[in-house]
Coordinates of C-alpha atoms in Angstrom, one line a residue:
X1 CA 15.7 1.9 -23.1
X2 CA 15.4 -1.8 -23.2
X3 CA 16.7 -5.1 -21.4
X4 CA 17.0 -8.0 -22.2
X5 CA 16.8 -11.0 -19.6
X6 CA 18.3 -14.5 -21.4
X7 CA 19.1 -17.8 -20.7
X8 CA 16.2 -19.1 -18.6
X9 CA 13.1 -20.8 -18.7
X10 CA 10.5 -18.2 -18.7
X11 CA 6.9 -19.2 -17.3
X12 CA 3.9 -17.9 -19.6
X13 CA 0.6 -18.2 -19.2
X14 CA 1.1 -20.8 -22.7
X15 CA 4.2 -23.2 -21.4
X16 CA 7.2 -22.6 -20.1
X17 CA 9.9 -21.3 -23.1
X18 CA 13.3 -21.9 -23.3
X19 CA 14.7 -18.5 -23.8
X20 CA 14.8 -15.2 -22.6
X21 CA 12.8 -11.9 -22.5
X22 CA 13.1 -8.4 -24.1
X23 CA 11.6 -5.1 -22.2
X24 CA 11.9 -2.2 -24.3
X25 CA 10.2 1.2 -22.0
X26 CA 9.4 -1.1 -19.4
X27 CA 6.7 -3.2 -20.9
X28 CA 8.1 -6.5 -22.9
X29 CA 8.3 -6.6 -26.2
X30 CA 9.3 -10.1 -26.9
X31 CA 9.9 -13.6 -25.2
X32 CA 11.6 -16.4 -27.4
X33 CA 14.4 -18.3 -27.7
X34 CA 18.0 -16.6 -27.4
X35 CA 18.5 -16.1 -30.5
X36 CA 15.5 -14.0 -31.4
X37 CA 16.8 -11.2 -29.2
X38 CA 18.9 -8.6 -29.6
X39 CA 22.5 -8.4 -28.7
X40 CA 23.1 -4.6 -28.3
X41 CA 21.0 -4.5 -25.1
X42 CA 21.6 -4.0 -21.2
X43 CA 21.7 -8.0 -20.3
X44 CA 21.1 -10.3 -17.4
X45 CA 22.0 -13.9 -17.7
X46 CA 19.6 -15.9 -16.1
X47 CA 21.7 -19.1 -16.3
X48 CA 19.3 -21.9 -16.6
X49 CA 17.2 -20.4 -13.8
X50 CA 13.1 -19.8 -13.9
X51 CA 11.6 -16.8 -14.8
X52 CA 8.9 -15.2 -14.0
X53 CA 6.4 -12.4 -13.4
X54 CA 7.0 -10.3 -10.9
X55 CA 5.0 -11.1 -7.8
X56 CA 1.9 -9.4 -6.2
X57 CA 1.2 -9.2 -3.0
X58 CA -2.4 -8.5 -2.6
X59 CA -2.6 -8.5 0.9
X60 CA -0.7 -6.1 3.2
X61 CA -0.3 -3.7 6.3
X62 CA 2.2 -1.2 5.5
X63 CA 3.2 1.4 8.4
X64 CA 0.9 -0.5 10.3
X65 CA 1.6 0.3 14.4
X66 CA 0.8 0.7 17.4
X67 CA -1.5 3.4 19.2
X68 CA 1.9 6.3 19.2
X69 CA 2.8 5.2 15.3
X70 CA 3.3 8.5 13.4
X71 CA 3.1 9.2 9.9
X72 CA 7.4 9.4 9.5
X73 CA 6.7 5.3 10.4
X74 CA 4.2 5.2 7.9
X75 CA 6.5 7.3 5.1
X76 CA 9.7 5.0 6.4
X77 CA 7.5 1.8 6.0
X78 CA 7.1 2.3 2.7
X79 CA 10.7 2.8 1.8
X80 CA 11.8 -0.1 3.8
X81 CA 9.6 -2.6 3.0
X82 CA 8.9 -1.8 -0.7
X83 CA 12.8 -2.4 -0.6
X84 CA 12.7 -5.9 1.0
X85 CA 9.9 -6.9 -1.2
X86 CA 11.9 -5.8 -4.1
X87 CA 15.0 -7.8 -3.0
X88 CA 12.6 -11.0 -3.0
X89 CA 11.0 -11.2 -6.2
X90 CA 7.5 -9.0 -5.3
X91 CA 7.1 -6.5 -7.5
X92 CA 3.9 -5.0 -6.8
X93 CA 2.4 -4.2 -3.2
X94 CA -1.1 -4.3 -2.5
X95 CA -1.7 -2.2 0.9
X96 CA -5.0 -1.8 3.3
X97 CA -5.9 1.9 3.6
X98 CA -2.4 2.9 5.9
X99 CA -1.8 2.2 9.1
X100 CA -4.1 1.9 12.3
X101 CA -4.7 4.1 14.4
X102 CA -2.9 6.7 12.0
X103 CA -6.2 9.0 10.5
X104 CA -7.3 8.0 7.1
X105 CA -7.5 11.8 5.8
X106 CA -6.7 15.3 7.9
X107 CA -8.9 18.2 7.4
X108 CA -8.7 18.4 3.4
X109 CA -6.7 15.3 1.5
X110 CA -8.7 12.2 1.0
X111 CA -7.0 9.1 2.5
X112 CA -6.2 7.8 -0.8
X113 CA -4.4 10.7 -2.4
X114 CA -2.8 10.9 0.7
X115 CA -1.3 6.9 1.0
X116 CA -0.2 8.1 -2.6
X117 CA 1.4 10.5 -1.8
X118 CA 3.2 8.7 1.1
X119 CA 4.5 6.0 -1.0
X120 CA 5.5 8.3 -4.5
X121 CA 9.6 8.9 -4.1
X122 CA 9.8 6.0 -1.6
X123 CA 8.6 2.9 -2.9
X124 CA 11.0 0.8 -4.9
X125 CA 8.3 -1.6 -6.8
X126 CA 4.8 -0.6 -8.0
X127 CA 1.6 -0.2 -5.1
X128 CA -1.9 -0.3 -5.2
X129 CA -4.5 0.1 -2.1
X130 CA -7.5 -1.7 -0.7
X131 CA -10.1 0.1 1.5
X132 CA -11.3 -1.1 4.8
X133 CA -15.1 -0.1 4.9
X134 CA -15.3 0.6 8.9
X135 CA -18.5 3.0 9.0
X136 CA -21.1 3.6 7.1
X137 CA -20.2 6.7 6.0
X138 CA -17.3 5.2 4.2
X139 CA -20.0 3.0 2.0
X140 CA -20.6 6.9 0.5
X141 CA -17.1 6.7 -0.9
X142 CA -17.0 3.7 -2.6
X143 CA -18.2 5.0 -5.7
X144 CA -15.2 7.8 -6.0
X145 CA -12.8 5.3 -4.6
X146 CA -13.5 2.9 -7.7
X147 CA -12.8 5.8 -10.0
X148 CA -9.4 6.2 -8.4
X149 CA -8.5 2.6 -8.7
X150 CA -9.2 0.8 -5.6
X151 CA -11.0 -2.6 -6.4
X152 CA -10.3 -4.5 -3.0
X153 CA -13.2 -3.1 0.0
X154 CA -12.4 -5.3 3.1
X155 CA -15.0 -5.6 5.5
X156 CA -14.3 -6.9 9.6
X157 CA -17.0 -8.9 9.3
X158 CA -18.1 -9.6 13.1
X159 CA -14.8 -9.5 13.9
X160 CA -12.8 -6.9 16.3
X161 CA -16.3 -6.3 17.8
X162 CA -16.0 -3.4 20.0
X163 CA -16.4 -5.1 24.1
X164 CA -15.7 -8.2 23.1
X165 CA -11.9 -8.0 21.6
X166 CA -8.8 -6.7 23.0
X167 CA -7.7 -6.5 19.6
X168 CA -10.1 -4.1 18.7
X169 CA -9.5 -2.0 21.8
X170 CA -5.8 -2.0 20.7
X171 CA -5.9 -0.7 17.2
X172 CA -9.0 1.1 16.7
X173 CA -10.3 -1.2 14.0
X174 CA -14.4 -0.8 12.9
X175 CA -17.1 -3.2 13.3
X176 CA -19.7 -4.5 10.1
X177 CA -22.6 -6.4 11.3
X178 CA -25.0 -8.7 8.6
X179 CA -26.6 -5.2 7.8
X180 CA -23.8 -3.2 7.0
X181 CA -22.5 -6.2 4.9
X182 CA -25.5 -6.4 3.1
X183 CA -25.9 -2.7 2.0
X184 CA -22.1 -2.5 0.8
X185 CA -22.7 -5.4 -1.2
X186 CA -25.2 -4.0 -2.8
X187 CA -23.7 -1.0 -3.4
X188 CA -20.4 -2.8 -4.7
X189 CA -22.9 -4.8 -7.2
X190 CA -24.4 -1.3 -8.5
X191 CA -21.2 0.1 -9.2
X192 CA -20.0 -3.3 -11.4
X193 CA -23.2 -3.2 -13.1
X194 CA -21.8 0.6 -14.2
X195 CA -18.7 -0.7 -15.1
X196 CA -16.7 -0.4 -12.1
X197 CA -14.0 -3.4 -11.2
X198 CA -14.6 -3.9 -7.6
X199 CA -14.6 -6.7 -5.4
X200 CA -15.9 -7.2 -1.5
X201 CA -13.6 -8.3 0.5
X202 CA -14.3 -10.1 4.3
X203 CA -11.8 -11.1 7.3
X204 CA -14.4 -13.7 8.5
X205 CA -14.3 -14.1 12.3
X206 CA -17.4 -14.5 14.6
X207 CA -16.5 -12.3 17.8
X208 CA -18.9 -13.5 19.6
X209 CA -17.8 -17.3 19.7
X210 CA -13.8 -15.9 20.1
X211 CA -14.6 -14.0 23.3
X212 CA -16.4 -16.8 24.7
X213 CA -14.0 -19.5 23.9
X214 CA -11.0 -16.8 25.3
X215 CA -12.7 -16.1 28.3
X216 CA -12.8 -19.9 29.2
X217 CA -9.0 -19.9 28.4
X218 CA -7.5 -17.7 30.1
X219 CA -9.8 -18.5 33.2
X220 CA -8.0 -22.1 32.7
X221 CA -4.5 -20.6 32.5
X222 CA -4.0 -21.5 29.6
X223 CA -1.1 -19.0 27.8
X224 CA 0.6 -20.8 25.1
X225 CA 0.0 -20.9 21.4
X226 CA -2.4 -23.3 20.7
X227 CA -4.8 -21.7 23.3
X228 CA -4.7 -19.0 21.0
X229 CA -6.0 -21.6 18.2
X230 CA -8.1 -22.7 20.6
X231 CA -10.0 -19.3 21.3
X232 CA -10.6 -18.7 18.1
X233 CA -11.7 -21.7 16.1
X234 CA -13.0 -23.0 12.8
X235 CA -16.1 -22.6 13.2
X236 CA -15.6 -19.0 14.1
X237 CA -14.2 -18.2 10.5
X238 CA -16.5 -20.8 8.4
X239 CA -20.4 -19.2 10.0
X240 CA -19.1 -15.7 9.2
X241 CA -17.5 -17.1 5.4
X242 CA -20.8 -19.0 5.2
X243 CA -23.0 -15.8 5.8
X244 CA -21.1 -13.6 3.4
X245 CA -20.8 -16.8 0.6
X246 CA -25.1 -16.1 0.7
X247 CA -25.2 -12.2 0.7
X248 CA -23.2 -12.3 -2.3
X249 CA -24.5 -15.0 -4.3
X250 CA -28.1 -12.6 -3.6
X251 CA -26.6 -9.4 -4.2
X252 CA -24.7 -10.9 -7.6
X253 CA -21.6 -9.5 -5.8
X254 CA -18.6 -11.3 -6.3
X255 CA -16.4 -11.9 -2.7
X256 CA -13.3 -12.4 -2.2
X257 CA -12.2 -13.8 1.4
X258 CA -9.2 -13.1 2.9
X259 CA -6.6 -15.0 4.8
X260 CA -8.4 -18.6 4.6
X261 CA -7.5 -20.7 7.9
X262 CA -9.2 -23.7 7.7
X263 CA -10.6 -26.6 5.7
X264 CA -13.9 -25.4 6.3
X265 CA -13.7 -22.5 4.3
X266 CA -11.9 -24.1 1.4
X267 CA -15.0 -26.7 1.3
X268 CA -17.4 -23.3 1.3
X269 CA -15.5 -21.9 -1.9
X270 CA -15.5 -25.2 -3.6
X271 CA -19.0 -25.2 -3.0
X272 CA -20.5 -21.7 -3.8
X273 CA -17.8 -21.6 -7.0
X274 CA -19.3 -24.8 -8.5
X275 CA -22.6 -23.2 -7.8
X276 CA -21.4 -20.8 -10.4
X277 CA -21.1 -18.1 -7.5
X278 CA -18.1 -15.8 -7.7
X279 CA -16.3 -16.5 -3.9
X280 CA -12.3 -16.3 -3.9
X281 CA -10.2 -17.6 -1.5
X282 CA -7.0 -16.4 -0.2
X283 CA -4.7 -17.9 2.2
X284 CA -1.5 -16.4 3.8
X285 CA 2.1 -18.0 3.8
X286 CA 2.4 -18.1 7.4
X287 CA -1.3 -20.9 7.7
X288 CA 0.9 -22.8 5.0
X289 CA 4.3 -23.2 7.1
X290 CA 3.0 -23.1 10.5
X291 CA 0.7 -25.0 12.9
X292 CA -0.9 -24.1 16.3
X293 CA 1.1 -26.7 18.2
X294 CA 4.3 -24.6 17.7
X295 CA 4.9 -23.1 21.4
X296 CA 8.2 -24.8 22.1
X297 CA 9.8 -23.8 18.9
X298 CA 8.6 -20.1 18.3
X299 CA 5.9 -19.2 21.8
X300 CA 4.2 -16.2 20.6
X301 CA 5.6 -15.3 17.5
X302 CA 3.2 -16.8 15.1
X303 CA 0.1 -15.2 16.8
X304 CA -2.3 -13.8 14.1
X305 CA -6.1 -13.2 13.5
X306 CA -7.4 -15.5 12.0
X307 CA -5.3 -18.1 14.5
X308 CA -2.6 -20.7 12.9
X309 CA -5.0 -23.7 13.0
X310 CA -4.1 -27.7 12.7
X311 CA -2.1 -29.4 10.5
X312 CA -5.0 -31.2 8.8
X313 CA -6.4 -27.5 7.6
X314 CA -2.6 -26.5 6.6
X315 CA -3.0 -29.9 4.0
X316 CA -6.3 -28.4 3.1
X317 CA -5.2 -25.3 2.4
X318 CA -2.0 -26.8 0.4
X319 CA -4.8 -28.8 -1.7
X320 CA -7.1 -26.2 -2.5
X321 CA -3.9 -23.9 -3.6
X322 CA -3.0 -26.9 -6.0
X323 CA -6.9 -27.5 -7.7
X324 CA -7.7 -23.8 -7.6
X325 CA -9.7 -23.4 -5.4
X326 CA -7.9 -21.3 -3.7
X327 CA -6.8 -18.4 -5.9
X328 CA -4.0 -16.3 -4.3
X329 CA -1.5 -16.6 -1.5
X330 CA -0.7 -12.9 0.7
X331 CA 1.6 -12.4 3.8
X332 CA -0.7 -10.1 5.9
X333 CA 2.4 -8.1 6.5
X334 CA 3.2 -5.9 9.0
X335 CA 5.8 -4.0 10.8
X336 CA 5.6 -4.6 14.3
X337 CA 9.2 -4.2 16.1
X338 CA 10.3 -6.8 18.3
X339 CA 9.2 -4.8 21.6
X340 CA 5.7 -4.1 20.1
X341 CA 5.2 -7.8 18.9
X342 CA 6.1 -8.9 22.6
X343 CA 3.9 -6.2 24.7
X344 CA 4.4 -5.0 28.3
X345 CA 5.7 -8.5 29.5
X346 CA 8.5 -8.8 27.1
X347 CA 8.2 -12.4 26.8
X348 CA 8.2 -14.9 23.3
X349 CA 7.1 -17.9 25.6
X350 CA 3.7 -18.2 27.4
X351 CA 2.7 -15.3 26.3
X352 CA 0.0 -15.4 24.4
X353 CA -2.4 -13.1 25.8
X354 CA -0.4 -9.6 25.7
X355 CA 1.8 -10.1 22.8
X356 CA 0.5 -8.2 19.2
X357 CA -1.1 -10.3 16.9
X358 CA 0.7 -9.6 13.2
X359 CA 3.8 -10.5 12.1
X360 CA 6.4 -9.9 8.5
X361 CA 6.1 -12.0 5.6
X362 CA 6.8 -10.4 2.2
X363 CA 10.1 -11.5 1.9
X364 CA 9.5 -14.9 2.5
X365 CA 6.5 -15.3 0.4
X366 CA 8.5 -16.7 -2.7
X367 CA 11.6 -18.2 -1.0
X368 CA 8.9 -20.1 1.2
X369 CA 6.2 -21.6 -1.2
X370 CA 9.6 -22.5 -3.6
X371 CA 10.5 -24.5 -0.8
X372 CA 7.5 -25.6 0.7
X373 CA 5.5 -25.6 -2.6
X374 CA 7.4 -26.5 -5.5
X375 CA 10.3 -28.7 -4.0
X376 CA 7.7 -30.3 -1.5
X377 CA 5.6 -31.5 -4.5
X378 CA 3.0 -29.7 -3.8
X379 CA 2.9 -27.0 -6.5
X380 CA 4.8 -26.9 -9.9
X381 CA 6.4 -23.4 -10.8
X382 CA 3.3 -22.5 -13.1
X383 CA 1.6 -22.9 -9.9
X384 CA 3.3 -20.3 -8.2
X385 CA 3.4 -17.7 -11.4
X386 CA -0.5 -18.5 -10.9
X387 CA -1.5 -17.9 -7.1
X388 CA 1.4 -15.3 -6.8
X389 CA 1.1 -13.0 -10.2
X390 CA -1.5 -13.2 -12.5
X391 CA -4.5 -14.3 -10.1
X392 CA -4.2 -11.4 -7.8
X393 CA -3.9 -9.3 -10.9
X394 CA -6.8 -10.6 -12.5
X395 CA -8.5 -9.9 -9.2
X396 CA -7.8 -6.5 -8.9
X397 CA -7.7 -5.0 -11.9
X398 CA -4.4 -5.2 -12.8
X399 CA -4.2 -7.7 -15.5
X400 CA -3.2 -7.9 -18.6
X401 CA -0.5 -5.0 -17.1
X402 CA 0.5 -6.9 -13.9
X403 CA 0.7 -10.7 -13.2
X404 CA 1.6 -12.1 -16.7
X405 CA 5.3 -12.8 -19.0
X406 CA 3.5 -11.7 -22.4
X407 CA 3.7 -8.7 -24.7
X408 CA 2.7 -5.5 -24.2
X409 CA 2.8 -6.2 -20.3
X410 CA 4.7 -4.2 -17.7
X411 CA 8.1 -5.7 -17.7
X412 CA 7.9 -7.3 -14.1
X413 CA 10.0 -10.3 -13.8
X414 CA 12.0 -12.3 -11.3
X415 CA 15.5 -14.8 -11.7
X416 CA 14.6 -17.6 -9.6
X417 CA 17.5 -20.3 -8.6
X418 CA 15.9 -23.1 -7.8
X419 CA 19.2 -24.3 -6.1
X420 CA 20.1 -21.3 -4.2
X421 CA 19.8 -21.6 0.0
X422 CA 19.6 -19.6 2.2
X423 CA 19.0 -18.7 5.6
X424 CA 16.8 -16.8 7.6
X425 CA 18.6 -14.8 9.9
X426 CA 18.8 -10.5 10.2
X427 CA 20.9 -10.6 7.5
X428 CA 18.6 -12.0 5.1
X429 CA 16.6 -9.2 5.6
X430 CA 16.5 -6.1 3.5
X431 CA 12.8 -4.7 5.2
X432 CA 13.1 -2.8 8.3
X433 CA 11.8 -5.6 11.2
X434 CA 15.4 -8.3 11.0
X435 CA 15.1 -8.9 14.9
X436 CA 12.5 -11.9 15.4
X437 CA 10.5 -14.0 12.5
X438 CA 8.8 -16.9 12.4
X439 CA 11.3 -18.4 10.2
X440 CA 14.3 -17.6 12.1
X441 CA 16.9 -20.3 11.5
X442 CA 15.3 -21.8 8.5
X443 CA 16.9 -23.0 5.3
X444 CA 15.0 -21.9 1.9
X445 CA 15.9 -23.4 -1.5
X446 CA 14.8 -21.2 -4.5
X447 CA 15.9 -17.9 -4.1
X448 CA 15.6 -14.8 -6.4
X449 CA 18.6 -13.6 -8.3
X450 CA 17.3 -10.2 -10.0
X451 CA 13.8 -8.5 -9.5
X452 CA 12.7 -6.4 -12.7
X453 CA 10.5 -3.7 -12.3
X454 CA 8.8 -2.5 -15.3
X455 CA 12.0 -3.1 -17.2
X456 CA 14.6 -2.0 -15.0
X457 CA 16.7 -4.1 -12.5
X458 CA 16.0 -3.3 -9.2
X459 CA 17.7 -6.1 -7.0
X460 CA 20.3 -8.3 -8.3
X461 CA 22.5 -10.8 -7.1
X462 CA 21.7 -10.3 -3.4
X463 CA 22.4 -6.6 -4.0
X464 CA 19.7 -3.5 -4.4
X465 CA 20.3 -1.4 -7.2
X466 CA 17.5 0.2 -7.6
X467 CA 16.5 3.6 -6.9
X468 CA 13.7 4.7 -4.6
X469 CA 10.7 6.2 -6.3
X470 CA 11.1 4.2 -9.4
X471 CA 7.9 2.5 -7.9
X472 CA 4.2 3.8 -9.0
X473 CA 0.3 4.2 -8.4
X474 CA -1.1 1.2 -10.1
X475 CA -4.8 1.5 -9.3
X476 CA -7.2 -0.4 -11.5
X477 CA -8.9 2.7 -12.8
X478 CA -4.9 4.0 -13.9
X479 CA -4.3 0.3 -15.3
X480 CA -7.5 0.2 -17.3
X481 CA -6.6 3.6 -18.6
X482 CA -3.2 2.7 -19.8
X483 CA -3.7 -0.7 -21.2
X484 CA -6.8 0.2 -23.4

């Protein structure tokens, strides 16, 4: 079958062409200008718009929930907001291991094979899965997990220490000290020396310093926003980043940090990378768009770990997006209901304390960073194709088949209007949570028009016309595999 998207301006990894592009059994087979393709396919005018590759999201929670989640939510996460994601121009999901507290494996399926299995007949777009290395006993499957694909092994390093954070009592998440760090470094290192693509992965937070700082807080009162900011500060993030920058420069283990808060960090990457050491950053939309002084407009809303931080790192962040220092931008998506995101108090304002930390994000990743990015000045449209497609496929094994507009790749592509508004409100929504976001009431100008999925049209015109299922496994091990 082929397709044949025209009439755009189509963002490749060589310049930007004036044309159009041909998928023929979902991987293209040409880009060029108009008159170099063929006539008697399926067509999609682009009308002027941008085009380009289909988006990654590299870092998300899906079925994530609270301690009475079930695996339907997890199954019904996956329908939903592969769906939503879809409908906005990403085109591959990138998920941590499932959702806490939900067991990783029962009795006989590995966790893997069984997040797999969840998503197969739901998901609408491609998926791939990160671990979260909690134990030690999970260092033991790192080796079988890199055969089956995973490249991303997150570690919470000092951060939901067990005693010192409610977050941790809530959601059951593990603890790795400077020990456990340093042995799954090592391991990780041992298995690329073999061959394997893998990459260590750290949510840097000192939980010490947090619980000391929150303790103060809430003895002061203190229950809006920025107190949460407050409680969990820069130098929290940038000792933990610092530690891990040094285990992996000695263990020749390449790092890649997730959700990057604060200038800080972007100053540690900068450094170790022109040291020749191998330390990615990532940052999240919602550190882009939001600040910590935010309580009268949105109260608890944007509550996240790491903490929304000042508007001096948000510039920092913006910079180091724009000179590559920063490689890719996530959402740190997850699916808490309005009720959940609230807790027992049911409050959005001065509430800091009980509400959930986590909030949506994947269908405003693109429509966002359009806005905020490109139209701001900030980033150019090869910017975007770069932090949003084929870094976090060069990352994680995906590329050449994910994250790129060139032959012989999957034929993942998005219409983007740069014109086209819209606004948030629960009908922009096509993901399961439409009730409460941080970007309730805003106006977005550059909005997908069609979402390809290895060559067929899965959203188009506002409208899903996809099928469920038609998403895929995409591990690194299946990618290698099918691209050799």
């Amino acid at each position: 079958m082929s397709l044949v998207v025209k009439n755009g301006n189509v963002v490749t990894p060589s310049g930007i062409v004036r044309g159009g592009v041909l998928a023929e059994d979902g991987v293209i087979a040409r880009i060029g200008p108009d008159r170099s393709l063929p006539t008697d396919s399926e067509s999609i005018d682009a009308d002027g718009s941008w085009i380009l590759p289909g988006l990654i999201d590299p870092h998300t929670h899906i079925g994530v929930g609270p301690a009475d989640a079930t695996v339907d939510r997890l199954r019904a996460s996956w329908e939903s907001e592969s769906r939503g994601a879809a409908h906005k121009g990403v085109t591959t999901i990138i998920s941590f291991q499932g959702g806490s507290p939900i067991p990783m494996r029962d009795e006989h399926v590995p966790w893997l094979e069984q997040q797999i299995a969840w998503a197969d007949g739901v998901a609408y777009g491609d998926f791939a899965f990160h671990a979260i290395m909690q134990t030690d006993g999970h260092l033991d499957e790192q080796e079988e997990l890199a055969k089956r694909g995973v490249v991303g092994f997150k570690h919470f390093y000092t951060a939901y220490k067990p005693g010192k954070d409610a977050t941790a009592d809530q959601i059951s998440i593990g603890y790795t000290d400077d020990g456990m760090l340093y042995e799954s470094f090592d391991r990780l290192a041992t298995l690329r020396r073999d061959g394997a693509d893998v990459l260590a992965m750290i949510h840097a937070e000192d939980a010490d310093i947090c619980a000391r700082l929150e303790e103060r807080l809430q003895h002061a009162g203190r229950t809006d926003l920025a107190a949460w900011g407050e409680g969990r500060p820069n130098v929290a993030c940038l000792v933990r980043s610092e530690s891990a920058s040094e285990i992996s420069r000695v263990t020749e283990c390449p790092l890649y940090i997730v959700h990057i808060t604060t200038a800080e960090e972007v100053d540690v990457v900068r450094r170790m990378r022109a040291l020749g050491v191998p330390v990615y950053g990532e940052t999240c939309l919602h550190y882009l768009t939001h600040t910590l002084d935010m309580e009268d407009r949105h109260g608890c809303y944007p509550k996240v770990i790491p903490s929304i931080k000042s508007a001096a790192d948000q510039q920092a962040l913006w910079r180091g997006l724009a000179d590559g220092t920063l490689t890719t931008v996530g959402t740190d998506h997850c699916t808490w209901t309005k009720d959940e995101k609230l807790g027992p108090s049911g409050k959005q304002f001065g509430n800091i304390w009980e509400s959930l930390p986590g909030m949506t994000g994947i269908e405003c990743l693109l429509p966002a960073l359009m806005t905020f990015g490109v139209r701001a000045g900030r980033l150019g449209i090869e910017d975007i194709a770069r932090v949003c497609s084929e870094n976090p496929a060069r990352r994680f094994g995906l590329y050449p088949r994910k994250g790129v507009l060139q032959d012989g790749a999957d034929a993942d592509l998005v219409v983007v209007d740069p014109e086209a508004r819209a606004t948030v409100d629960a009908d922009y929504y096509e993901g399961w949570i439409r009730d409460w976001s941080i970007y309730e009431g805003w106006q977005f100008q550059g909005m997908p028009q069609c979402t390809v999925v290895r060559g067929k049209v899965v959203a188009h015109r506002g409208e899903i016309v996809g099928s469920p299922g038609h998403g895929t496994y995409v591990g690194a091990a299946t990618a290698a595999t099918e691209t050799a």
